[in-house]
Tab-separated table of C-alpha atoms in Angstrom:
chain	number	residue	atom	x	y	z
A	15	MET	CA	-98.980	-10.666	-43.922
A	16	PRO	CA	-96.029	-9.001	-45.773
A	17	VAL	CA	-94.877	-5.628	-44.460
A	18	LYS	CA	-95.871	-3.806	-47.677
A	19	LYS	CA	-99.460	-5.096	-47.513
A	20	LEU	CA	-99.726	-4.181	-43.836
A	21	LEU	CA	-98.538	-0.653	-44.581
A	22	LEU	CA	-100.901	-0.305	-47.541
A	23	LYS	CA	-103.845	-1.523	-45.464
A	24	LYS	CA	-102.985	0.985	-42.753
A	25	LEU	CA	-102.641	3.866	-45.212
A	26	LEU	CA	-106.017	3.180	-46.792
A	27	LYS	CA	-107.765	3.502	-43.424
A	28	THR	CA	-105.922	6.502	-42.044
A	29	CYS	CA	-104.650	9.973	-42.902
A	30	LEU	CA	-101.464	11.959	-43.366
A	31	LEU	CA	-100.334	14.500	-40.768
A	32	LEU	CA	-98.402	17.350	-42.366
A	33	LEU	CA	-96.173	19.328	-40.009
A	34	ASN	CA	-95.923	22.769	-41.566
A	35	LEU	CA	-95.196	26.177	-40.027
A	36	VAL	CA	-94.990	26.911	-36.310
A	37	SER	CA	-98.328	28.731	-36.350
A	38	ASN	CA	-99.877	25.619	-37.931
A	39	PHE	CA	-97.823	22.896	-36.251
A	40	GLY	CA	-99.900	20.097	-37.650
A	41	SER	CA	-102.669	19.849	-40.208
A	42	LEU	CA	-104.605	16.750	-41.263
A	43	LEU	CA	-104.866	16.097	-44.985
A	44	GLN	CA	-108.332	14.534	-44.865
A	45	GLY	CA	-111.790	15.586	-43.808
A	46	PRO	CA	-113.227	19.123	-43.537
A	47	ALA	CA	-110.715	21.974	-43.469
A	48	ARG	CA	-110.592	24.092	-40.333
A	49	PRO	CA	-108.010	26.367	-38.728
A	50	PRO	CA	-105.795	24.277	-36.420
A	51	PRO	CA	-104.840	25.464	-32.921
A	52	PRO	CA	-101.227	26.643	-32.380
A	53	CYS	CA	-100.183	23.049	-31.812
A	54	LEU	CA	-102.828	20.655	-33.078
A	55	VAL	CA	-100.908	17.527	-32.140
A	56	GLU	CA	-100.340	18.513	-28.525
A	57	ALA	CA	-103.860	19.838	-28.072
A	58	GLU	CA	-105.834	16.952	-29.600
A	59	GLY	CA	-103.438	14.038	-30.058
A	60	GLN	CA	-103.223	10.810	-28.126
A	61	VAL	CA	-101.453	7.482	-28.525
A	62	LEU	CA	-103.611	4.390	-28.042
A	63	THR	CA	-102.386	1.264	-26.286
A	64	ASP	CA	-101.597	-0.357	-29.660
A	65	GLY	CA	-99.397	2.615	-30.638
A	66	THR	CA	-101.895	4.288	-32.985
A	67	LEU	CA	-101.643	8.076	-33.091
A	68	VAL	CA	-105.132	9.600	-33.057
A	69	ILE	CA	-105.808	13.303	-33.701
A	70	ASP	CA	-109.269	14.818	-33.900
A	71	GLY	CA	-110.744	11.310	-33.931
A	72	ARG	CA	-108.691	10.137	-36.915
A	73	ALA	CA	-105.821	7.655	-36.919
A	74	VAL	CA	-102.594	8.998	-38.422
A	75	ALA	CA	-100.555	6.650	-40.639
A	76	VAL	CA	-97.791	9.039	-41.764
A	77	VAL	CA	-96.277	12.129	-40.132
A	78	TYR	CA	-94.470	14.258	-42.729
A	79	PHE	CA	-92.203	16.969	-41.346
A	80	ARG	CA	-92.021	20.146	-43.404
A	81	ALA	CA	-91.134	21.947	-40.177
A	82	GLY	CA	-89.404	20.893	-36.986
A	83	TYR	CA	-85.820	21.284	-38.214
A	84	ALA	CA	-84.990	24.664	-36.644
A	85	PRO	CA	-85.059	25.889	-33.013
A	86	ALA	CA	-87.707	28.478	-33.972
A	87	ASP	CA	-90.089	25.593	-34.741
A	88	TYR	CA	-90.199	24.766	-31.022
A	89	PRO	CA	-91.101	28.076	-29.343
A	90	SER	CA	-92.718	26.409	-26.317
A	91	GLU	CA	-92.940	23.111	-24.461
A	92	ALA	CA	-96.134	22.307	-26.390
A	93	GLU	CA	-94.163	21.659	-29.584
A	94	TRP	CA	-91.687	19.423	-27.742
A	95	ARG	CA	-94.528	17.438	-26.173
A	96	ALA	CA	-96.107	17.078	-29.628
A	97	ARG	CA	-92.856	15.763	-31.089
A	98	LEU	CA	-92.500	13.250	-28.250
A	99	LEU	CA	-96.090	12.071	-28.727
A	100	MET	CA	-95.549	11.476	-32.440
A	101	GLU	CA	-92.278	9.627	-31.851
A	102	GLN	CA	-93.920	7.356	-29.270
A	103	SER	CA	-96.597	6.321	-31.759
A	104	SER	CA	-96.490	3.641	-34.469
A	105	ALA	CA	-97.148	6.213	-37.240
A	106	ILE	CA	-94.527	6.322	-39.978
A	107	LYS	CA	-92.352	9.385	-39.321
A	108	CYS	CA	-90.664	11.135	-42.234
A	109	PRO	CA	-88.142	11.521	-40.735
A	110	SER	CA	-88.127	9.794	-37.351
A	111	ILE	CA	-86.163	11.523	-34.613
A	112	SER	CA	-83.277	9.042	-34.960
A	113	TYR	CA	-83.077	9.596	-38.732
A	114	HIS	CA	-83.404	13.346	-38.158
A	115	LEU	CA	-80.514	13.431	-35.683
A	116	VAL	CA	-78.231	11.212	-37.745
A	117	GLY	CA	-78.264	13.917	-40.443
A	118	THR	CA	-76.911	16.618	-38.129
A	119	LYS	CA	-73.428	18.025	-38.586
A	120	LYS	CA	-72.370	16.693	-35.168
A	121	ILE	CA	-72.964	13.093	-36.251
A	122	GLN	CA	-70.832	13.701	-39.367
A	123	GLN	CA	-68.056	14.984	-37.122
A	124	GLU	CA	-68.363	11.990	-34.763
A	125	LEU	CA	-68.176	9.532	-37.693
A	126	ALA	CA	-64.915	11.153	-38.788
A	127	LYS	CA	-63.213	10.331	-35.474
A	128	PRO	CA	-60.676	7.455	-35.361
A	129	ASN	CA	-62.121	3.945	-34.830
A	130	VAL	CA	-65.775	5.050	-35.150
A	131	LEU	CA	-66.463	3.674	-38.636
A	132	GLU	CA	-65.143	0.324	-37.425
A	133	ARG	CA	-68.252	0.044	-35.225
A	134	PHE	CA	-70.453	-0.085	-38.333
A	135	LEU	CA	-68.284	-1.655	-41.066
A	136	ASP	CA	-66.088	-4.766	-41.092
A	137	ASN	CA	-64.308	-4.505	-44.445
A	138	LYS	CA	-61.065	-2.553	-43.960
A	139	GLU	CA	-60.905	-1.541	-47.642
A	140	ASP	CA	-64.420	-0.070	-47.489
A	141	ILE	CA	-63.527	1.803	-44.299
A	142	ALA	CA	-60.389	3.247	-45.902
A	143	LYS	CA	-62.282	4.348	-49.029
A	144	LEU	CA	-65.016	5.987	-46.976
A	145	ARG	CA	-62.585	7.741	-44.641
A	146	LYS	CA	-60.632	9.046	-47.645
A	147	SER	CA	-63.762	10.884	-48.815
A	148	PHE	CA	-64.153	12.779	-45.515
A	149	ALA	CA	-63.186	16.430	-45.210
A	150	GLY	CA	-61.689	17.548	-41.897
A	151	LEU	CA	-64.390	17.846	-39.208
A	152	TRP	CA	-63.799	19.126	-35.684
A	153	SER	CA	-65.746	20.134	-32.590
A	154	LEU	CA	-65.115	23.593	-31.129
A	155	ASP	CA	-63.451	22.174	-28.026
A	156	ASN	CA	-60.389	21.552	-30.219
A	157	GLU	CA	-58.501	24.747	-29.301
A	158	GLU	CA	-55.714	24.191	-31.832
A	159	ILE	CA	-58.130	23.919	-34.782
A	160	VAL	CA	-60.186	26.892	-33.572
A	161	LYS	CA	-56.993	28.962	-33.381
A	162	SER	CA	-56.094	27.926	-36.955
A	163	ALA	CA	-59.588	28.848	-38.175
A	164	ILE	CA	-59.374	32.307	-36.581
A	165	GLU	CA	-55.974	32.881	-38.216
A	166	LYS	CA	-56.988	31.465	-41.625
A	167	PRO	CA	-60.810	31.619	-41.813
A	168	ASP	CA	-60.931	31.140	-45.592
A	169	LEU	CA	-59.764	27.540	-45.147
A	170	PHE	CA	-62.725	26.570	-42.950
A	171	VAL	CA	-66.525	26.519	-42.788
A	172	LEU	CA	-68.453	26.964	-39.519
A	173	LYS	CA	-71.580	24.801	-39.602
A	174	PRO	CA	-74.495	24.972	-37.157
A	175	GLN	CA	-76.597	21.922	-36.268
A	176	ARG	CA	-79.177	22.900	-38.870
A	177	GLU	CA	-80.722	21.427	-41.994
A	178	GLY	CA	-79.040	22.273	-45.323
A	179	GLY	CA	-76.116	24.590	-46.065
A	180	GLY	CA	-77.817	27.983	-46.057
A	181	ASN	CA	-76.804	28.638	-42.445
A	182	ASN	CA	-73.050	28.062	-42.900
A	183	ILE	CA	-70.594	30.811	-41.941
A	184	TYR	CA	-67.488	31.791	-43.941
A	185	GLY	CA	-64.555	34.209	-44.013
A	186	HIS	CA	-64.382	37.145	-41.619
A	187	GLU	CA	-67.858	36.292	-40.279
A	188	LEU	CA	-66.494	32.878	-39.280
A	189	ARG	CA	-63.604	34.530	-37.419
A	190	ASP	CA	-65.927	36.927	-35.595
A	191	MET	CA	-68.309	34.118	-34.627
A	192	LEU	CA	-65.512	31.913	-33.278
A	193	ILE	CA	-64.189	34.766	-31.126
A	194	LYS	CA	-67.707	35.386	-29.823
A	195	LEU	CA	-68.280	31.670	-29.087
A	196	GLN	CA	-64.958	31.416	-27.258
A	197	LYS	CA	-66.088	34.191	-24.921
A	198	GLU	CA	-69.519	32.615	-24.344
A	199	GLN	CA	-68.257	29.021	-23.858
A	200	GLY	CA	-70.750	26.458	-22.524
A	201	GLU	CA	-73.478	25.089	-24.778
A	202	SER	CA	-72.778	27.705	-27.456
A	203	LEU	CA	-69.710	25.722	-28.568
A	204	ALA	CA	-71.753	22.550	-29.048
A	205	ALA	CA	-74.118	24.289	-31.484
A	206	TYR	CA	-71.461	24.320	-34.248
A	207	ILE	CA	-68.712	22.264	-35.832
A	208	LEU	CA	-65.740	23.340	-37.945
A	209	MET	CA	-65.192	21.773	-41.331
A	210	GLN	CA	-62.310	21.956	-43.763
A	211	ARG	CA	-63.476	24.102	-46.662
A	212	ILE	CA	-63.703	22.338	-50.008
A	213	PHE	CA	-62.583	24.145	-53.152
A	214	PRO	CA	-64.123	22.170	-56.039
A	215	LYS	CA	-63.009	22.546	-59.623
A	216	ALA	CA	-65.230	24.775	-61.776
A	217	SER	CA	-66.247	23.615	-65.268
A	218	LEU	CA	-67.752	25.499	-68.202
A	219	ALA	CA	-71.319	24.319	-68.803
A	220	PRO	CA	-74.337	25.375	-70.929
A	221	LEU	CA	-77.191	26.730	-68.809
A	222	VAL	CA	-80.757	27.846	-69.503
A	223	ARG	CA	-82.412	30.641	-67.520
A	224	GLY	CA	-85.537	32.563	-68.464
A	225	GLY	CA	-85.576	30.845	-71.855
A	226	ASP	CA	-82.035	32.018	-72.687
A	227	CYS	CA	-79.095	29.646	-73.158
A	228	PHE	CA	-75.643	30.765	-71.999
A	229	GLU	CA	-72.348	29.360	-70.718
A	230	ASP	CA	-70.821	29.932	-67.297
A	231	LEU	CA	-68.398	28.334	-64.842
A	232	THR	CA	-70.289	25.898	-62.626
A	233	ILE	CA	-69.705	23.707	-59.603
A	234	SER	CA	-71.230	20.212	-59.795
A	235	GLU	CA	-72.695	18.451	-56.780
A	236	LEU	CA	-73.710	14.796	-56.894
A	237	GLY	CA	-76.693	13.870	-54.727
A	238	ILE	CA	-77.459	10.204	-54.065
A	239	TYR	CA	-80.953	9.728	-52.659
A	240	GLY	CA	-82.345	6.742	-50.872
A	241	ALA	CA	-85.448	5.521	-49.065
A	242	TYR	CA	-85.414	3.823	-45.677
A	243	LEU	CA	-88.507	2.182	-44.247
A	244	ARG	CA	-88.471	-0.106	-41.223
A	245	THR	CA	-90.531	-1.814	-38.587
A	246	ALA	CA	-89.163	-3.299	-35.378
A	247	GLN	CA	-88.271	-6.491	-37.282
A	248	VAL	CA	-87.795	-5.489	-40.932
A	249	LYS	CA	-85.520	-2.891	-42.512
A	250	SER	CA	-85.716	-2.047	-46.225
A	251	PRO	CA	-83.177	0.607	-47.319
A	252	ARG	CA	-83.202	1.310	-51.058
A	253	HIS	CA	-81.165	3.426	-53.447
A	254	THR	CA	-83.762	5.394	-55.398
A	255	MET	CA	-82.216	8.284	-57.376
A	256	VAL	CA	-79.036	10.095	-58.396
A	257	LEU	CA	-79.117	13.834	-59.142
A	258	LEU	CA	-76.253	15.950	-60.535
A	259	HIS	CA	-76.816	19.587	-59.598
A	260	ASN	CA	-74.850	22.318	-61.403
A	261	GLN	CA	-74.579	25.720	-59.748
A	262	ILE	CA	-72.912	28.881	-61.038
A	263	ARG	CA	-69.583	29.221	-59.254
A	264	SER	CA	-70.242	32.760	-57.974
A	265	TYR	CA	-73.356	31.449	-56.166
A	266	SER	CA	-71.745	28.309	-54.777
A	267	MET	CA	-71.563	27.776	-51.035
A	268	ALA	CA	-68.684	25.264	-51.329
């Protein structure tokens, strides 16, 4: 039976597990509503011999993570055990732990190292084009780069291993954090990477806010979205959408 039909058949018979806030780390989107325990998955979940994830007597087809991206989402070992249980099951994870980790800043920095892209691509022209698009990315064990960032913090961005850009550190706060991390050493250094700061060109654009139309200088960001669904034998990556996001320059986190 084709993969799509197998997935559809499974979805029709099962439910979606939504991972939300820490206090509700897991809620089932079927059946009667009831307050979940602090960690529903860890308390009531089990993986059957065929890989099926069962919680509260119901098989789970899809696990959708709206939480689980920040350290605060794992306040105890129960949340870690729940994550491991879900990953060991055959439920579709959105995202799986491998896909989750590949989006971290550290992986971006590793891909920027010499001879790493060659592990994944054969065409030298494609490798050169891709490498040309990279900004500078460095780990904090590079003492020369850290020294440069402390001396000229406006040329760098300090990025934690977190989802999105809202946790990035700039300017004098970057300098202070680097000095603090140098004193702490150890695992604290591995929690961040340094990136060359990008200074994109601002363009005048018409904007609408609160029903009013006005013009302002904006920074444009192109987002290319894709979908990736796989089984042990079949992989089906697809390009699904392109989004051009315009943001007022004064609000930009470039």
